[in-house]
Amino acid sequence: MTPKEFKTFLGVTESNIPEMRCRVTPSSFDPDDPELRAIPRSLNWRWTSCERFLRNVEARTVLLRLPLFWQIESFLHRACQAVGATILVNEVENMPVGAAAMHSANVNVVMTDTSDAGLFSTYLFEKDVEFPRAWFVVHRGDAENWTLPQFLRETQIRVAQEVHLFPGLPVLDQCVMLADSKETSFHLSDAYIWKIGAEKTTITSVGNDLLPFVKFPLSFVLRTTGMCPCGKIIVERSL
Ligand SMILES: [Zn+2]
């Protein structure tokens, strides 16, 4: 299945979405992408990697700064419900409100993407606002590299990183030990069968994807770097 074929399937499926009783997330990180389609997602899907991190850092209030068009709020809401946390949505452009919420809304977790994590953490540093103790950072699968912003790397803040193939669709995640290492190393999502070659990495859905990936080639290539004490293999990006 090529990415082009996947988009064709999405186009064909789109008219059936109203009857499918599902949620949808976008097929591109660019809201102006002329080929943007809706990916149907199961109502039963749980963002387990997020839930695990929120539980581990004892989340109270999560400041959501991922773009709203990612349609990720319902998934986050479910994860927050499971751990007894609340969500505060903060539009990316509105950093002063986000900064003020640290105290007024008792925020102790920030969820955002790589680029905003850099901008927002710099803003908080310059305004001398106390950093929330936990950050959940999503790297875009189509980015050229995945780099953790400086302020999050150097301080004693807890950070979990994961890579989304499309907005709200995690393919690489971290256990608590890997997250605490601050390395951009990951575990492979259990929702897929992985084939990691020297020049190509493909995934095939094994979970309850409504539109399954079949030998879908990723835009990045991985290599195995070792074994984690949690029992899973560790991978890094090689291309
Ligand atoms: Zn691990």
GROMACS .gro file of C-alpha atoms and ligand atoms in nm:
model
  240
    1MET     CA    1   0.000   0.000   0.000
    2THR     CA    2   0.156   0.328  -0.109
    3PRO     CA    3   0.074   0.661   0.065
    4LYS     CA    4  -0.106   0.758  -0.257
    5GLU     CA    5  -0.321   0.444  -0.242
    6PHE     CA    6  -0.397   0.513   0.124
    7LYS     CA    7  -0.522   0.861   0.034
    8THR     CA    8  -0.736   0.714  -0.244
    9PHE     CA    9  -0.892   0.471   0.010
   10LEU     CA   10  -0.959   0.763   0.241
   11GLY     CA   11  -1.131   0.950  -0.041
   12VAL     CA   12  -1.353   0.650  -0.119
   13THR     CA   13  -1.434   0.593   0.250
   14GLU     CA   14  -1.510   0.956   0.329
   15SER     CA   15  -1.873   0.947   0.213
   16ASN     CA   16  -1.941   0.651   0.448
   17ILE     CA   17  -1.803   0.822   0.759
   18PRO     CA   18  -2.139   0.958   0.883
   19GLU     CA   19  -2.271   0.597   0.911
   20MET     CA   20  -1.951   0.454   1.056
   21ARG     CA   21  -1.999   0.575   1.416
   22CYS     CA   22  -1.638   0.679   1.447
   23ARG     CA   23  -1.417   0.973   1.521
   24VAL     CA   24  -1.198   1.130   1.254
   25THR     CA   25  -0.847   1.274   1.255
   26PRO     CA   26  -0.674   1.452   0.965
   27SER     CA   27  -0.440   1.284   0.715
   28SER     CA   28  -0.196   1.575   0.713
   29PHE     CA   29  -0.017   1.804   0.957
   30ASP     CA   30  -0.087   2.093   0.721
   31PRO     CA   31  -0.445   2.227   0.754
   32ASP     CA   32  -0.412   2.381   0.406
   33ASP     CA   33  -0.298   2.058   0.241
   34PRO     CA   34  -0.517   2.024  -0.072
   35GLU     CA   35  -0.506   1.644  -0.026
   36LEU     CA   36  -0.623   1.660   0.337
   37ARG     CA   37  -0.865   1.375   0.414
   38ALA     CA   38  -1.042   1.243   0.722
   39ILE     CA   39  -0.905   0.922   0.874
   40PRO     CA   40  -1.185   0.725   1.043
   41ARG     CA   41  -1.089   0.618   1.397
   42SER     CA   42  -1.254   0.364   1.623
   43LEU     CA   43  -1.457   0.499   1.914
   44ASN     CA   44  -1.283   0.236   2.127
   45TRP     CA   45  -0.931   0.357   2.054
   46ARG     CA   46  -0.741   0.451   2.366
   47TRP     CA   47  -0.433   0.670   2.379
   48THR     CA   48  -0.257   0.431   2.615
   49SER     CA   49   0.091   0.587   2.589
   50CYS     CA   50  -0.053   0.923   2.690
   51GLU     CA   51  -0.260   0.772   2.970
   52ARG     CA   52   0.049   0.592   3.108
   53PHE     CA   53   0.250   0.915   3.118
   54LEU     CA   54  -0.031   1.119   3.275
   55ARG     CA   55  -0.071   0.857   3.547
   56ASN     CA   56   0.303   0.840   3.610
   57VAL     CA   57   0.344   1.217   3.652
   58GLU     CA   58   0.022   1.244   3.856
   59ALA     CA   59  -0.144   1.483   3.613
   60ARG     CA   60  -0.393   1.729   3.759
   61THR     CA   61  -0.455   1.975   3.475
   62VAL     CA   62  -0.322   1.923   3.122
   63LEU     CA   63  -0.266   2.231   2.908
   64LEU     CA   64  -0.347   2.120   2.553
   65ARG     CA   65  -0.151   2.325   2.300
   66LEU     CA   66  -0.166   2.088   2.002
   67PRO     CA   67  -0.348   2.247   1.705
   68LEU     CA   68  -0.725   2.208   1.740
   69PHE     CA   69  -0.759   2.075   1.385
   70TRP     CA   70  -0.574   1.762   1.500
   71GLN     CA   71  -0.908   1.660   1.659
   72ILE     CA   72  -0.721   1.501   1.947
   73GLU     CA   73  -0.926   1.642   2.232
   74SER     CA   74  -1.169   1.351   2.267
   75PHE     CA   75  -0.880   1.101   2.290
   76LEU     CA   76  -0.704   1.317   2.547
   77HIS     CA   77  -1.028   1.363   2.736
   78ARG     CA   78  -1.060   0.987   2.773
   79ALA     CA   79  -0.699   0.952   2.893
   80CYS     CA   80  -0.749   1.237   3.141
   81GLN     CA   81  -1.073   1.085   3.268
   82ALA     CA   82  -0.890   0.758   3.338
   83VAL     CA   83  -0.637   0.933   3.561
   84GLY     CA   84  -0.867   1.195   3.715
   85ALA     CA   85  -0.714   1.496   3.534
   86THR     CA   86  -0.880   1.786   3.355
   87ILE     CA   87  -0.794   1.952   3.022
   88LEU     CA   88  -0.743   2.317   2.955
   89VAL     CA   89  -0.736   2.404   2.585
   90ASN     CA   90  -0.493   2.684   2.500
   91GLU     CA   91  -0.466   2.808   2.143
   92VAL     CA   92  -0.108   2.803   2.023
   93GLU     CA   93  -0.109   3.177   1.942
   94ASN     CA   94  -0.222   3.265   2.292
   95MET     CA   95   0.089   3.211   2.501
   96PRO     CA   96   0.005   3.472   2.770
   97VAL     CA   97  -0.314   3.284   2.861
   98GLY     CA   98  -0.120   2.957   2.865
   99ALA     CA   99   0.143   3.109   3.094
  100ALA     CA  100  -0.120   3.256   3.327
  101ALA     CA  101  -0.292   2.918   3.350
  102MET     CA  102   0.015   2.762   3.512
  103HIS     CA  103  -0.090   2.915   3.842
  104SER     CA  104  -0.456   3.004   3.797
  105ALA     CA  105  -0.556   2.660   3.666
  106ASN     CA  106  -0.297   2.455   3.852
  107VAL     CA  107  -0.148   2.316   3.528
  108ASN     CA  108   0.120   2.054   3.582
  109VAL     CA  109   0.138   1.896   3.233
  110VAL     CA  110   0.182   2.063   2.893
  111MET     CA  111   0.095   1.869   2.580
  112THR     CA  112   0.224   2.007   2.253
  113ASP     CA  113   0.431   1.942   1.940
  114THR     CA  114   0.807   1.982   1.896
  115SER     CA  115   0.802   2.329   1.747
  116ASP     CA  116   0.562   2.476   2.002
  117ALA     CA  117   0.745   2.304   2.288
  118GLY     CA  118   1.053   2.507   2.190
  119LEU     CA  119   0.862   2.834   2.149
  120PHE     CA  120   0.643   2.799   2.457
  121SER     CA  121   0.923   2.684   2.689
  122THR     CA  122   1.136   2.979   2.570
  123TYR     CA  123   0.842   3.212   2.636
  124LEU     CA  124   0.794   3.076   2.989
  125PHE     CA  125   1.166   3.108   3.057
  126GLU     CA  126   1.178   3.469   2.934
  127LYS     CA  127   0.869   3.562   3.136
  128ASP     CA  128   1.015   3.387   3.440
  129VAL     CA  129   0.709   3.162   3.472
  130GLU     CA  130   0.766   2.842   3.664
  131PHE     CA  131   0.788   2.544   3.430
  132PRO     CA  132   0.522   2.276   3.459
  133ARG     CA  133   0.694   1.961   3.579
  134ALA     CA  134   0.580   1.737   3.292
  135TRP     CA  135   0.567   1.783   2.915
  136PHE     CA  136   0.423   1.549   2.654
  137VAL     CA  137   0.587   1.631   2.321
  138VAL     CA  138   0.460   1.499   1.987
  139HIS     CA  139   0.707   1.484   1.697
  140ARG     CA  140   0.559   1.496   1.348
  141GLY     CA  141   0.629   1.187   1.141
  142ASP     CA  142   0.696   1.403   0.834
  143ALA     CA  143   0.952   1.626   1.010
  144GLU     CA  144   1.313   1.611   0.896
  145ASN     CA  145   1.434   1.544   1.247
  146TRP     CA  146   1.301   1.503   1.599
  147THR     CA  147   1.483   1.722   1.847
  148LEU     CA  148   1.382   1.789   2.203
  149PRO     CA  149   1.391   2.165   2.276
  150GLN     CA  150   1.681   2.289   2.486
  151PHE     CA  151   1.489   2.400   2.795
  152LEU     CA  152   1.319   2.063   2.826
  153ARG     CA  153   1.644   1.876   2.775
  154GLU     CA  154   1.851   2.061   3.032
  155THR     CA  155   1.619   2.087   3.325
  156GLN     CA  156   1.480   1.836   3.570
  157ILE     CA  157   1.147   1.829   3.392
  158ARG     CA  158   0.981   1.500   3.304
  159VAL     CA  159   0.925   1.466   2.930
  160ALA     CA  160   0.762   1.196   2.721
  161GLN     CA  161   0.811   1.208   2.347
  162GLU     CA  162   0.624   1.024   2.076
  163VAL     CA  163   0.603   1.027   1.699
  164HIS     CA  164   0.271   1.056   1.517
  165LEU     CA  165   0.238   0.931   1.159
  166PHE     CA  166  -0.059   1.162   1.116
  167PRO     CA  167  -0.203   1.396   1.379
  168GLY     CA  168  -0.331   1.188   1.670
  169LEU     CA  169  -0.194   0.863   1.532
  170PRO     CA  170   0.106   0.753   1.742
  171VAL     CA  171   0.345   0.498   1.592
  172LEU     CA  172   0.648   0.540   1.820
  173ASP     CA  173   0.617   0.589   2.195
  174GLN     CA  174   0.822   0.572   2.514
  175CYS     CA  175   0.797   0.380   2.838
  176VAL     CA  176   0.871   0.573   3.157
  177MET     CA  177   1.239   0.468   3.160
  178LEU     CA  178   1.294   0.575   2.800
  179ALA     CA  179   1.109   0.901   2.859
  180ASP     CA  180   1.327   0.983   3.158
  181SER     CA  181   1.642   0.927   2.949
  182LYS     CA  182   1.546   1.236   2.740
  183GLU     CA  183   1.684   1.056   2.434
  184THR     CA  184   1.490   1.064   2.108
  185SER     CA  185   1.468   0.685   2.123
  186PHE     CA  186   1.139   0.502   2.106
  187HIS     CA  187   0.946   0.180   2.134
  188LEU     CA  188   0.742   0.051   1.842
  189SER     CA  189   0.366   0.083   1.883
  190ASP     CA  190   0.200  -0.252   1.955
  191ALA     CA  191  -0.078  -0.158   1.713
  192TYR     CA  192   0.134  -0.255   1.413
  193ILE     CA  193   0.351  -0.528   1.271
  194TRP     CA  194   0.682  -0.363   1.191
  195LYS     CA  195   0.929  -0.438   0.915
  196ILE     CA  196   1.249  -0.245   0.966
  197GLY     CA  197   1.481  -0.261   0.666
  198ALA     CA  198   1.800  -0.069   0.593
  199GLU     CA  199   1.622   0.166   0.357
  200LYS     CA  200   1.254   0.134   0.441
  201THR     CA  201   1.030   0.087   0.746
  202THR     CA  202   0.674  -0.037   0.692
  203ILE     CA  203   0.377  -0.093   0.922
  204THR     CA  204   0.075  -0.321   0.898
  205SER     CA  205  -0.219  -0.269   1.134
  206VAL     CA  206  -0.299  -0.543   1.383
  207GLY     CA  207  -0.531  -0.343   1.604
  208ASN     CA  208  -0.878  -0.208   1.539
  209ASP     CA  209  -0.791   0.050   1.273
  210LEU     CA  210  -1.106   0.111   1.069
  211LEU     CA  211  -0.888   0.170   0.765
  212PRO     CA  212  -0.593  -0.065   0.821
  213PHE     CA  213  -0.242   0.010   0.701
  214VAL     CA  214  -0.096  -0.270   0.491
  215LYS     CA  215   0.283  -0.265   0.449
  216PHE     CA  216   0.256   0.113   0.461
  217PRO     CA  217   0.601   0.276   0.406
  218LEU     CA  218   0.692   0.542   0.661
  219SER     CA  219   0.868   0.863   0.558
  220PHE     CA  220   1.150   0.785   0.801
  221VAL     CA  221   1.377   0.485   0.847
  222LEU     CA  222   1.453   0.328   1.184
  223ARG     CA  223   1.732   0.120   1.329
  224THR     CA  224   1.731  -0.096   1.638
  225THR     CA  225   1.975   0.025   1.904
  226GLY     CA  226   1.916  -0.210   2.194
  227MET     CA  227   1.684  -0.358   2.449
  228CYS     CA  228   1.504  -0.159   2.719
  229PRO     CA  229   1.478  -0.291   3.076
  230CYS     CA  230   1.099  -0.286   3.018
  231GLY     CA  231   1.147  -0.572   2.769
  232LYS     CA  232   1.087  -0.385   2.443
  233ILE     CA  233   1.338  -0.309   2.171
  234ILE     CA  234   1.463   0.048   2.138
  235VAL     CA  235   1.473   0.218   1.799
  236GLU     CA  236   1.615   0.544   1.669
  237ARG     CA  237   1.573   0.728   1.347
  238SER     CA  238   1.848   0.655   1.094
  239LEU     CA  239   1.713   0.853   0.796
  240ZN      ZN  240   1.111   0.068   2.774
   0.00000   0.00000   0.00000
